[in-house]
Coordinates of C-alpha atoms in Angstrom, one line a residue:
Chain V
X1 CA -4.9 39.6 -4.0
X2 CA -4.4 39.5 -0.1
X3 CA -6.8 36.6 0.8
X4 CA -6.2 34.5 -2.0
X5 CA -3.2 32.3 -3.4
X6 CA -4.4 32.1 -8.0
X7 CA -2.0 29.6 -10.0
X8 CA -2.8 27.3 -12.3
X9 CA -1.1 23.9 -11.6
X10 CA -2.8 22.1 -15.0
X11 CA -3.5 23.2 -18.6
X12 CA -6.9 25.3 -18.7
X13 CA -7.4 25.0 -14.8
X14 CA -7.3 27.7 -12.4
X15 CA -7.3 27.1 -8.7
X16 CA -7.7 29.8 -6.1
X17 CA -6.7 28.6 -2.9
X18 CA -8.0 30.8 0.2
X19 CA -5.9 32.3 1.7
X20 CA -6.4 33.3 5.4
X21 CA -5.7 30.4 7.8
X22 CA -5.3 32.2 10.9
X23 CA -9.2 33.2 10.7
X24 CA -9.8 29.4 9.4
X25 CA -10.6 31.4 6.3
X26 CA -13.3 33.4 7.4
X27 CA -14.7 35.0 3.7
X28 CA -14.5 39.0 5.2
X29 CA -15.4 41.6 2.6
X30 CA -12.3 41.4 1.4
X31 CA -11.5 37.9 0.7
X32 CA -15.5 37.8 -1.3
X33 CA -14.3 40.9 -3.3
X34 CA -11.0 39.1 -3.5
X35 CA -12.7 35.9 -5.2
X36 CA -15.5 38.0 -6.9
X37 CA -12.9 40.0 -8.8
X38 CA -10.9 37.3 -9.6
X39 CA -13.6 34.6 -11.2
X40 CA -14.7 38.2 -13.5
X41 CA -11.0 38.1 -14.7
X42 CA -11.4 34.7 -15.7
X43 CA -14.7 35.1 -17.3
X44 CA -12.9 36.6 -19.8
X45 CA -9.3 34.7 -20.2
X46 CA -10.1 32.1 -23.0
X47 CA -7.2 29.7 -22.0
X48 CA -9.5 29.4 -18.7
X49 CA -12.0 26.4 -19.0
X50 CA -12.6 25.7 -15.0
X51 CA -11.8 26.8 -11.6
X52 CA -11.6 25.0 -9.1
X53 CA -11.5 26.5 -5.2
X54 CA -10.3 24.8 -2.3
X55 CA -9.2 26.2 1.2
X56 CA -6.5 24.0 2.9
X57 CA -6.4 20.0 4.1
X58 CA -7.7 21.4 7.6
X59 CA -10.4 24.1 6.9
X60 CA -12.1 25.6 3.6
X61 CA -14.0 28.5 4.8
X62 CA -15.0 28.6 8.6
X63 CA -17.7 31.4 8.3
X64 CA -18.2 35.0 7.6
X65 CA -16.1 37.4 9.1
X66 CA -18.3 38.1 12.7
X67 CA -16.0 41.5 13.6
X68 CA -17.6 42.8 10.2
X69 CA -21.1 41.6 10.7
X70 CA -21.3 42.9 14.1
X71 CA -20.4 46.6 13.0
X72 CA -23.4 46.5 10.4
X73 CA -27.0 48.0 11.6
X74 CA -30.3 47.7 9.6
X75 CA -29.3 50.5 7.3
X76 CA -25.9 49.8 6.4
X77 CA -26.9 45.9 5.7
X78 CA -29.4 47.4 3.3
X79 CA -26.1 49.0 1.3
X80 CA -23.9 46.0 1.9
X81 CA -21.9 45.4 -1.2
X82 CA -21.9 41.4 -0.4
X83 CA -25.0 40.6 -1.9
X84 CA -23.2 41.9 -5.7
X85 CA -20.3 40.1 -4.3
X86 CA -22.0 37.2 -4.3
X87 CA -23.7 37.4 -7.4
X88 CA -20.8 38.0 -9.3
X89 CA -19.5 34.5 -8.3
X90 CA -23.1 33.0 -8.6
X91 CA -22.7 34.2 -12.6
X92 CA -19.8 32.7 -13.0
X93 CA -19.9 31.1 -16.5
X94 CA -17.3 28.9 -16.4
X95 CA -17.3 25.6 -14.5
X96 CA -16.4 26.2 -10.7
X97 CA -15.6 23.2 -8.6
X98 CA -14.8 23.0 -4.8
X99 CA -12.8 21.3 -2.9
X100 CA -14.0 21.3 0.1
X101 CA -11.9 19.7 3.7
X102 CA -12.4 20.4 7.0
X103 CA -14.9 23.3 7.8
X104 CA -17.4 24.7 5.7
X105 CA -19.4 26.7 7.7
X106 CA -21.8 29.9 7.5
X107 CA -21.0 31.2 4.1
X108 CA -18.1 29.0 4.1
X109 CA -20.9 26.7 3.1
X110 CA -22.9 29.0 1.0
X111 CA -19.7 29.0 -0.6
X112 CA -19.6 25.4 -1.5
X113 CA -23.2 25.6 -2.8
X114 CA -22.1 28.0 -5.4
X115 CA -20.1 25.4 -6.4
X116 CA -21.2 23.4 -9.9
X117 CA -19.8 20.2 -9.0
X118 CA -18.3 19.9 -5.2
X119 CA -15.8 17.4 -3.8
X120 CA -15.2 17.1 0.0
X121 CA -12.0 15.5 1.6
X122 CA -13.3 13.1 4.7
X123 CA -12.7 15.7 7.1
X124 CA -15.2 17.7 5.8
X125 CA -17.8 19.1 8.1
X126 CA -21.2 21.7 6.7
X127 CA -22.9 23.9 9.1
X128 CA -25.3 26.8 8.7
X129 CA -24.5 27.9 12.8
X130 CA -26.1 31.6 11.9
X131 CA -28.7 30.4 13.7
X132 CA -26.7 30.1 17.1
X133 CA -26.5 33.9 16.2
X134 CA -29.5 34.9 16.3
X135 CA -29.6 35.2 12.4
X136 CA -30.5 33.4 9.2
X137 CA -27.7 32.2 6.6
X138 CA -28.1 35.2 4.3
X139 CA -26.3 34.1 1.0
X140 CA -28.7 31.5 -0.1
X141 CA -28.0 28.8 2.3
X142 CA -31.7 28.2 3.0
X143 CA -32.5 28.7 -0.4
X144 CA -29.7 26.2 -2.6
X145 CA -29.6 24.0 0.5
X146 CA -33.4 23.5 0.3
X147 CA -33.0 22.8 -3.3
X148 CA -30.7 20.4 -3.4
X149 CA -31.3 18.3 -0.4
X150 CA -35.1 19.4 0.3
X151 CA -37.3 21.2 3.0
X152 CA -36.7 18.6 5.6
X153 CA -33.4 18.5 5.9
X154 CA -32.7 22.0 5.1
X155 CA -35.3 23.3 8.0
X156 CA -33.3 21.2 10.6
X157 CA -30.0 22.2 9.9
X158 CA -30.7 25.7 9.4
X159 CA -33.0 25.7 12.7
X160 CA -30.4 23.5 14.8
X161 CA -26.6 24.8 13.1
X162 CA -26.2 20.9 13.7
X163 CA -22.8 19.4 12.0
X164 CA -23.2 17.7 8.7
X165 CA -20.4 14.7 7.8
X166 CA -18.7 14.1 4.6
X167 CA -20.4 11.0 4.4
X168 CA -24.2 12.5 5.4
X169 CA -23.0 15.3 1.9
X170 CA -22.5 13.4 -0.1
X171 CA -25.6 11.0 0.7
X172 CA -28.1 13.7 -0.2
X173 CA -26.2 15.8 -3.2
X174 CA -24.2 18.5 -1.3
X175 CA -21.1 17.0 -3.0
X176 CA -20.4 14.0 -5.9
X177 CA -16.9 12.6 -4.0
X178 CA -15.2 11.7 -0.5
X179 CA -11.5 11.8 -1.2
X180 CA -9.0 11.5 2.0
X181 CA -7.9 15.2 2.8
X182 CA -4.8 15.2 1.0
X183 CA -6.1 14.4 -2.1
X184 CA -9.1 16.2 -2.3
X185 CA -7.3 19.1 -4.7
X186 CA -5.4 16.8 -6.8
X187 CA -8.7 15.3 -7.6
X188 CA -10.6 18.2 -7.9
X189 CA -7.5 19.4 -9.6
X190 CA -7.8 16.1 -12.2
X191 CA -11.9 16.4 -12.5
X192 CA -11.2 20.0 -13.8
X193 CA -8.1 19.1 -16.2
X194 CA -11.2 16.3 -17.5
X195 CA -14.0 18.9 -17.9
X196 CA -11.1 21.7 -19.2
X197 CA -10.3 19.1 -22.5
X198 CA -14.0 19.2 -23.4
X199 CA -15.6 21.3 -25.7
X200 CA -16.1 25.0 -24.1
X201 CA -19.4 25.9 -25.5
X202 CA -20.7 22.9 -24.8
X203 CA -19.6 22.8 -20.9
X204 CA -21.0 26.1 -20.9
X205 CA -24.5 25.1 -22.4
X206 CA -24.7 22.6 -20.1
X207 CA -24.0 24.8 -16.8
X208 CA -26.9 26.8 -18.3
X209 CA -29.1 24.6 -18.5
X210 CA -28.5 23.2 -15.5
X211 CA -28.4 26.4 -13.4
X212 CA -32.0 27.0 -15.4
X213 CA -33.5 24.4 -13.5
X214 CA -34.5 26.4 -10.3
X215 CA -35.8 29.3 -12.4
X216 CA -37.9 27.6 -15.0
X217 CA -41.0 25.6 -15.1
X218 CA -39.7 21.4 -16.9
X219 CA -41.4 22.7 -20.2
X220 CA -39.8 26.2 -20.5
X221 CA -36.3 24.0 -19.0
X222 CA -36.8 21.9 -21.7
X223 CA -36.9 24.1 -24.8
X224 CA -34.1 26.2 -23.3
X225 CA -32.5 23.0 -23.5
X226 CA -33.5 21.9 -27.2
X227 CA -32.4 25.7 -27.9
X228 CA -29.1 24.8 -26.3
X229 CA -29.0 21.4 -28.3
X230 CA -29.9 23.6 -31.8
X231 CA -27.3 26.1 -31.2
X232 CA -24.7 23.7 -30.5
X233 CA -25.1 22.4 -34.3
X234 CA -23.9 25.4 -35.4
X235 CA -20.5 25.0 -33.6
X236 CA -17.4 23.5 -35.2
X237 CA -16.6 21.4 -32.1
X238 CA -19.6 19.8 -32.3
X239 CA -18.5 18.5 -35.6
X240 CA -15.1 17.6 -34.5
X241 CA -16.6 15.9 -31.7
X242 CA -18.6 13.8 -34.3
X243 CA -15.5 13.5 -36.5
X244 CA -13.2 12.3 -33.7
X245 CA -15.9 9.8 -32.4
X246 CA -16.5 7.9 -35.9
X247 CA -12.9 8.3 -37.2
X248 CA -11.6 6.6 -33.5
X249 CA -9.2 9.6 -32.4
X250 CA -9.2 11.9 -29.5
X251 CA -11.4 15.1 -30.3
X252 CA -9.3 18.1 -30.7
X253 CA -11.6 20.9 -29.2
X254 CA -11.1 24.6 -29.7
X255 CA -14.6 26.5 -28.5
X256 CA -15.4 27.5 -32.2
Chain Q
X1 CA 0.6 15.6 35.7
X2 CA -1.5 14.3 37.9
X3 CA -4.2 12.4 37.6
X4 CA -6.5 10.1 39.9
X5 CA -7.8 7.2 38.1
X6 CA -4.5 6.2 36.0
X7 CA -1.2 6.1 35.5
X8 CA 0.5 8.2 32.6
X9 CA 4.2 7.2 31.4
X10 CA 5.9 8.7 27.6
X11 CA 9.2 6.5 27.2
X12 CA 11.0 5.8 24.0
X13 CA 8.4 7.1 22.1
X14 CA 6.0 4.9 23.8
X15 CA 2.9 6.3 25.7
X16 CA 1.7 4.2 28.3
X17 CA -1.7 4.8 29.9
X18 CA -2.6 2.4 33.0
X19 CA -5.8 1.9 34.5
X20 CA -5.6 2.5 38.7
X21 CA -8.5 1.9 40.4
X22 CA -7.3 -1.8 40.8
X23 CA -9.5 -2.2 44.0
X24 CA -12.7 -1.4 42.0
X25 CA -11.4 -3.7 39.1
X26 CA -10.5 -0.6 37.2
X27 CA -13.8 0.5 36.3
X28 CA -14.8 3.5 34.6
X29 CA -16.5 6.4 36.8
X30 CA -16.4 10.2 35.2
X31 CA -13.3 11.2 36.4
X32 CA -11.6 8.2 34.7
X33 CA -13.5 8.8 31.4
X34 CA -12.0 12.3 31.5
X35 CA -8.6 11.7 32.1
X36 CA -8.4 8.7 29.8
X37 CA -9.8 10.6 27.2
X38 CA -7.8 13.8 27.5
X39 CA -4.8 11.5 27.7
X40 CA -5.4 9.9 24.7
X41 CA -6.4 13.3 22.7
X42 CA -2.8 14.3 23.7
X43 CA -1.3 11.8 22.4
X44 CA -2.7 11.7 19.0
X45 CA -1.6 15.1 18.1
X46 CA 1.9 14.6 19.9
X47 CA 4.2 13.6 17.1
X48 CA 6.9 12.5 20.0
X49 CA 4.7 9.4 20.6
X50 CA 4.5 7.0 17.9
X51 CA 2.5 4.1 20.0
X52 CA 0.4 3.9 22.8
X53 CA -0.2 0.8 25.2
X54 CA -3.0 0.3 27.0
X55 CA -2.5 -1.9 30.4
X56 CA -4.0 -1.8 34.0
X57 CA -3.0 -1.9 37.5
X58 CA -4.1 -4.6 39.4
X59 CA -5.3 -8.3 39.2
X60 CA -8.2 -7.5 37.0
X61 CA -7.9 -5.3 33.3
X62 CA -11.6 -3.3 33.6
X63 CA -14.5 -4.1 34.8
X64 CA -16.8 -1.5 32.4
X65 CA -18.6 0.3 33.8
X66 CA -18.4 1.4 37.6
X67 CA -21.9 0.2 38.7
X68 CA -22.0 2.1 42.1
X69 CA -22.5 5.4 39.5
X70 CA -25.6 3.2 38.6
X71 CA -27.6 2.5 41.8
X72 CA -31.1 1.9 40.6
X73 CA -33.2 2.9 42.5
X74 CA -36.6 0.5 42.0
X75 CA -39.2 3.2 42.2
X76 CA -37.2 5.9 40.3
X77 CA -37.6 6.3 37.1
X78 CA -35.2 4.5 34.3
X79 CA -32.2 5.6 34.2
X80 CA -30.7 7.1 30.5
X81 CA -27.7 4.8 30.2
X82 CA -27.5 6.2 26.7
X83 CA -26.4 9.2 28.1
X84 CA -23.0 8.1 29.2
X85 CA -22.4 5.5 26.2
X86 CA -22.8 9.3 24.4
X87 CA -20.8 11.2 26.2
X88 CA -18.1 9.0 27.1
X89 CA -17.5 5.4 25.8
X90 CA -18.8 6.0 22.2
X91 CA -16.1 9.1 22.0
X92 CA -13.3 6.9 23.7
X93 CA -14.1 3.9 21.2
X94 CA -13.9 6.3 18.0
X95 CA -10.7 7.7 19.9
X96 CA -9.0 4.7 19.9
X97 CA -10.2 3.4 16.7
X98 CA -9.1 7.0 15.0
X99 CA -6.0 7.4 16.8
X100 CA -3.4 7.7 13.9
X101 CA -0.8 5.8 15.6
X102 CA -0.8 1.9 16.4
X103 CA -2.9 1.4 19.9
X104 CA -1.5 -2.1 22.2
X105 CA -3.8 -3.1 24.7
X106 CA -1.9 -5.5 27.3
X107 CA -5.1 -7.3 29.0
X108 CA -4.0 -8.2 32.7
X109 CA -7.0 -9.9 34.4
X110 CA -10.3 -9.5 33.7
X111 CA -11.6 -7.7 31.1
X112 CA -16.0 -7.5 31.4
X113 CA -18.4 -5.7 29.6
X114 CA -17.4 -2.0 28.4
X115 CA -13.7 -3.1 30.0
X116 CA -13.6 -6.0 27.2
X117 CA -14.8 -4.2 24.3
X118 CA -12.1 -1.1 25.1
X119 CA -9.6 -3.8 25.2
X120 CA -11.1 -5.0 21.4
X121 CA -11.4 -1.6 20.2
X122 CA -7.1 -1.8 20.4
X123 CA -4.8 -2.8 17.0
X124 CA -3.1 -5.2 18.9
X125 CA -4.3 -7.4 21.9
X126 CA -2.5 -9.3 23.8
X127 CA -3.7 -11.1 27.3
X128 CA -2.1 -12.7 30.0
X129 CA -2.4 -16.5 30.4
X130 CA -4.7 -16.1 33.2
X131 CA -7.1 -12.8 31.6
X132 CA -10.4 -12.9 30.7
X133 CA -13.1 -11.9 28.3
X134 CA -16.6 -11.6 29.4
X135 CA -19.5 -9.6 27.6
X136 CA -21.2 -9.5 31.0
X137 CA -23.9 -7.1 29.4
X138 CA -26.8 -10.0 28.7
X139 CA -26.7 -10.6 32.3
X140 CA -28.1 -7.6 33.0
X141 CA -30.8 -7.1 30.8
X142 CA -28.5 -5.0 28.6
X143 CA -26.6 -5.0 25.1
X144 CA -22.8 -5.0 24.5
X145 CA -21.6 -1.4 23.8
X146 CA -18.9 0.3 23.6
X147 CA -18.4 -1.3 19.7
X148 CA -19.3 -4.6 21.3
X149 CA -21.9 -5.8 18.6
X150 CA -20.0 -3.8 15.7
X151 CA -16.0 -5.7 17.4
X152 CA -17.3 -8.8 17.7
X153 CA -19.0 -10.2 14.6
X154 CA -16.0 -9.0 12.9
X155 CA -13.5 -10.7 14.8
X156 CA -15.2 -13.9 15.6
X157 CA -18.0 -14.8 12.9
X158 CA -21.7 -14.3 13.9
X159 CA -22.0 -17.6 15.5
X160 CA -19.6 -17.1 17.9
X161 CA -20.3 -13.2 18.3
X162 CA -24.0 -14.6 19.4
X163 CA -22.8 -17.1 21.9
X164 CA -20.3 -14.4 23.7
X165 CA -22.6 -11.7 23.7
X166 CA -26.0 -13.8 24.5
X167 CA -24.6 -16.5 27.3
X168 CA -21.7 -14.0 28.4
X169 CA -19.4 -16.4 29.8
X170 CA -15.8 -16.1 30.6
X171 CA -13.6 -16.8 27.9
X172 CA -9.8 -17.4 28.8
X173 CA -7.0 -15.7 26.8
X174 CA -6.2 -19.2 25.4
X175 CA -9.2 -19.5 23.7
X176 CA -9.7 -15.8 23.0
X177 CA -5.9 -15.9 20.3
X178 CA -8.0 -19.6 19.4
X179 CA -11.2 -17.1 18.2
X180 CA -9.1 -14.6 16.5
X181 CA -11.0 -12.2 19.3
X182 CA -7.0 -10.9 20.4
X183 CA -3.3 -11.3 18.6
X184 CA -1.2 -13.1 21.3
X185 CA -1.0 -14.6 25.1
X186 CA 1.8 -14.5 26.7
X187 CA 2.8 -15.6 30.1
X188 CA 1.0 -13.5 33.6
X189 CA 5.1 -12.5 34.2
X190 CA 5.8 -11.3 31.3
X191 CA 3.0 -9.3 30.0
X192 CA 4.0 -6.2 30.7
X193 CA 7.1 -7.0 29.0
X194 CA 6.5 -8.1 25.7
X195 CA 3.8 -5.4 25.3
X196 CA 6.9 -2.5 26.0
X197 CA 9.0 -4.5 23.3
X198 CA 6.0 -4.5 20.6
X199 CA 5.6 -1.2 21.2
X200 CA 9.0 0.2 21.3
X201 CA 9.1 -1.7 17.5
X202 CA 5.9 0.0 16.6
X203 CA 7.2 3.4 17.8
X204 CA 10.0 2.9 15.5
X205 CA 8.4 1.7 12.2
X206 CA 6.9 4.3 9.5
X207 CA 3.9 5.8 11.6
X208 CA 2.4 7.6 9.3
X209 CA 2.1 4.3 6.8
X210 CA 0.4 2.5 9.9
X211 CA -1.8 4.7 10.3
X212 CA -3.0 3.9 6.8
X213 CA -2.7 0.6 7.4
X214 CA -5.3 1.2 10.1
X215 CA -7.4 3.4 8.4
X216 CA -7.8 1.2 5.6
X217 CA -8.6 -2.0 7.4
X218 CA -11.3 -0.2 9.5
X219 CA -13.0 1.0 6.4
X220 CA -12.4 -2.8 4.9
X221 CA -15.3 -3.9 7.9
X222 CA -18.0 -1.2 5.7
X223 CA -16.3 -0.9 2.5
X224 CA -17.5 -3.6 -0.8
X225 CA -14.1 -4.8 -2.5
X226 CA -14.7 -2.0 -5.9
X227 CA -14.7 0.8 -2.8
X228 CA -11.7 -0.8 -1.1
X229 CA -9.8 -1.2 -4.1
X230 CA -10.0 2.5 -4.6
X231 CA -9.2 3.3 -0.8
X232 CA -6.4 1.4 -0.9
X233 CA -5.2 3.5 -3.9
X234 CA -5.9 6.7 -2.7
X235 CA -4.0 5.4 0.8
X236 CA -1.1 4.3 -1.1
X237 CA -0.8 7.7 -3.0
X238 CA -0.5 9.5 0.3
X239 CA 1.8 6.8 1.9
X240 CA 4.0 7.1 -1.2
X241 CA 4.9 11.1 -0.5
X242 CA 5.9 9.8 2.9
X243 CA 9.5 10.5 3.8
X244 CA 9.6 7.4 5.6
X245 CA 8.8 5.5 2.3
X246 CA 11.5 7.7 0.7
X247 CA 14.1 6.8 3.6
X248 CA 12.7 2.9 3.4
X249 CA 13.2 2.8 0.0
X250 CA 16.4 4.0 0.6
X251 CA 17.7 2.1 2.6
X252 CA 16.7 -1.0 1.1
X253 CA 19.0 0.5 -2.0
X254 CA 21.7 1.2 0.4
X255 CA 21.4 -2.1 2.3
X256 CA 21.2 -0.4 5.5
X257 CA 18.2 -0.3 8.3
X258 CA 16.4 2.2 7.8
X259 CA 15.5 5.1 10.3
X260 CA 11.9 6.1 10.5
X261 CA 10.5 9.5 11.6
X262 CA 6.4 8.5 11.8
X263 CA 5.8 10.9 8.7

């Protein structure tokens, strides 16, 4: 991996650390394909129960990579392999966490919105500037922006590239947590270690239902849901869960 | 470098930046905004200085604004004075109040309007015996900025925020220390001294942990005690990978002074 530092600093937890300062970061080709291939290694690896991503204290992810984006005319955009890149990270079954300092713009932001739960260090500043290009955020910055923090919102900072604070995020849902920059990894780092001890088919029924929500109508959300809930009964953690709780010990969780 | 409007000086880790337009009270025109503010950008990147004082030349500290840039014109239209509080005095107040290193203001003379709240906007004030403090704005028709409103309530108490900012009359150093508006007064003769010996101390204590220190009691004005409390945590787990807490600690062991690098 070129673009991209992998280790994992806690039991369970995987953090991929982009790579690229001297572009700020900029997600080219090959740092997407770089992350893309990575996350569908971890799919796989059972010891892996979250990720988290994180750029560095000054910048996560300042943009797409403009030298790329200029070469690419109506006909090769149509064959672009980023669209796949991106939906490889989007089906990412695991929980994915970012923590975000510093920049996040372009698709350094679309980034972030892939992200299930996002933390932001105080320096943390969202942008969609694509419009001060004469183009439209094209990895569903109009369209998970929109959802999370509404039409309003979402038009204006899509139609103006205007800067969006730490503070201003996490007022309308972009991310759960300000942390001071230098700590905004060590906490993501800690949230995943938390969310790695839990059950695994459990955390993974819940980011399915939760990423259902955009797709579904509340009554079809629901019964995938109670399906969700039925299934679960089947699982031995569940019952471990249940026997940890009333005998007053720590649940010892294995994803059976 | 040269500039027009002040006076730059870097000395034992001190930066000094003096006001020099002492003949128009050292008020603030564009040129003066820029180099003040490109000074003090410097200088909060530059880990050679490790405190910054802010004096000025002349009888008076700053007048504010420079109202000759402000002719009105009766027939014209209004003027936008928004437009420079925007561009200029908002970015010089978050400048100060942001700068990661402690920021001394030595108040001279007079220190009116914009010129007073600058001046309040500092970590430490100190004023000679004979300066002043006048929120000159309600004079004019006009409201304190430059942090006024946000400075003063905080510093004073509400009543006494009111009185300053709605009867704008001259307050005297003496009673400014009385208000808890400013830290110290000091003789006219030896301003200029005692402000290079506080900073010359600051420049050699743990920089880095000030800078907390700062951060933190900013945030304290906003923050309920619950958010605070976990501030101050998350302040004190980046102070303690400091190597000037490693060398303070130390040094306390070794029973020696200990010597601070500001990281």
């Amino acid at each position: 991996m070129l673009y991209i530092k992998i280790n994992s600093p806690k039991p369970g937890v995987v953090l991929i650390e982009l790579n690229r300062p001297e572009k700020r970061n900029a997600l080219n080709n090959a740092t997407l394909q770089d992350i893309a291939t990575c996350l569908q290694d971890l799919e796989t690896d059972v010891a892996v129960k979250a990720v988290v991503i994180t750029g560095n204290t000054e910048c996560f992810a300042a943009g797409a990579d403009l030298n790329e984006l200029a070469q690419l005319d109506v006909v090769s955009i149509q064959q672009d392999q980023r669209p796949l890149l991106w939906k490889k990270i989007d089906e990412f079954s695991k929980p994915l966490i970012m923590a975000v300092n510093g920049y996040a713009f372009g698709a350094g932001f679309e980034l972030a919105l892939h992200g299930d739960i996002v933390l932001t260090g105080e320096n943390a500043q969202f942008a969609l500037p694509e419009i001060g290009l004469g183009m439209l955020p094209g990895a569903g910055g109009t369209q998970r922006l929109a959802r999370l923090v509404g039409q309003q919102l979402t038009m204006r900072w899509a139609m103006t590239g205007e800067m969006i604070s730490a503070q201003t995020a996490l007022q309308h849902g972009i991310s759960s947590q300000i942390c001071p920059a230098g700590l905004t990894m060590q906490y993501a780092l800690e949230l995943a270690a938390k969310i790695a001890k839990q059950a695994p088919l459990a955390i993974r029924a819940i980011k399915q239902s939760l990423k259902s929500i955009h797709e579904v109508t509340l009554s079809q959300g629901l019964k995938l849901e109670r399906q969700h809930f039925v299934w679960l009964a089947a699982t031995q953690d569940r019952q471990e869960g249940i026997n940890a709780f009333l005998e007053k010990r720590k649940p010892e969780f294995r994803g059976m | 470098m040269d500039y027009q409007t002040i006076i730059v000086e870097e000395k034992n880790a001190v930066g000094y930046l003096t006001f020099n337009r002492p003949k128009q009270l050292n008020s603030f025109n564009e040129i003066m905004h820029q180099e003040v503010s490109k000074v003090i950008k410097t200088w909060a990147k530059d880990n050679q200085i490790r405190a910054v004082v802010i004096s000025a030349e002349g009888r008076g500290f700053c007048a504010g604004q420079d109202l000759n840039d402000r002719v009105v014109d009766p027939n014209a239209d209004a003027p936008d004075l928004g437009l420079s509080i925007e561009k200029y005095y908002n970015p010089l107040i978050k400048l100060i109040t942001e700068m990661p290193k402690p920021v001394i203001c030595a108040v001279n003379g007079v220190a009116a309007g914009a010129g007073a709240n600058i001046a309040l906007a500092c970590d430490i004030v100190i004023a000679a015996k004979s300066a002043s403090f006048i929120q000159a704005f309600c004079r004019l028709g006009l409201v304190p900025d430059s942090g006024g409103t946000w400075f003063l309530p905080r510093l004073v108490g509400r009543a006494q925020a009111m009185g300053l900012a709605m009867l704008g009359d001259k307050i005297l150093a003496e009673r400014a220390v009385q208000l808890g508006m400013i830290w110290q007064v000091v003789e006219d003769d030896q301003l200029q001294a005692e402000a290079k010996k506080l900073a010359e101390h600051l420049a050699q204590q743990p920089t880095y942990g000030l800078s907390l220190i700062k951060k933190a009691i900013h945030a304290a004005a906003d923050n309920n005690l619950d958010d605070q409390l976990i501030l101050e945590r998350d302040l004190q787990r980046l102070a303690g990978r400091s190597s000037d807490y490693k060398e303070g600690v130390q040094a306390f062991m070794q029973k020696r002074t200990p010597e601070y690098k500001g990281c």
